[in-house]
XYZ file of C-alpha atoms in Angstrom:
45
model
C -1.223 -3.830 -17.770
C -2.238 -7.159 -15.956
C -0.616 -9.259 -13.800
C -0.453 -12.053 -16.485
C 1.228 -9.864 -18.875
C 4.163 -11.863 -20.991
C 6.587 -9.072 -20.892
C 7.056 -6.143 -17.730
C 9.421 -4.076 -16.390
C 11.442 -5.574 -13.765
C 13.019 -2.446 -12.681
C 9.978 0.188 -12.376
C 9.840 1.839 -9.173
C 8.216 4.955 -9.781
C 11.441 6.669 -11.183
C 12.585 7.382 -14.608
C 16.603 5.428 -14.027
C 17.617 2.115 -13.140
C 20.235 1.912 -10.598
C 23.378 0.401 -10.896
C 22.558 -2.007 -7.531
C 19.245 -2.895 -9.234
C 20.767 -3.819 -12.830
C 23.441 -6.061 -11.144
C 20.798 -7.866 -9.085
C 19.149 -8.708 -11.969
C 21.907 -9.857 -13.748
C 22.738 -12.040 -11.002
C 19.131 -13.603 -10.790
C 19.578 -14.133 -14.439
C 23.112 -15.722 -14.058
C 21.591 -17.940 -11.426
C 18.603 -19.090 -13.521
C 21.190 -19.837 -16.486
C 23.146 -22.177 -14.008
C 20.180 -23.870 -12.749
C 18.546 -24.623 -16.022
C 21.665 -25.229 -18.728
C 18.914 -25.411 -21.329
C 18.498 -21.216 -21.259
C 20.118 -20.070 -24.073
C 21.654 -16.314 -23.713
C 22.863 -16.029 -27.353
C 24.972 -18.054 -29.532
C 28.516 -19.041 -29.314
């Protein structure tokens, strides 16, 4: 894969799970991205 690539894993660390701490912190980046930029849509309403 390159480092260009349109779509990658945010949460590969060598493992085969995602941890709890790790899903919430990207929920949280998300979250803040949404508030920064109102134009992000995250589904319809």
């Amino acid at each position: 894969m390159t480092e260009n690539a349109i779509c990658k894993s945010v949460f590969k660390n060598g493992t085969n799970f995602t941890t709890t701490t790790q899903f919430t912190r990207k929920w949280i980046e998300l979250i803040n991205l949404s508030e920064k930029n109102k134009s992000v849509k995250l589904g319809d309403k």
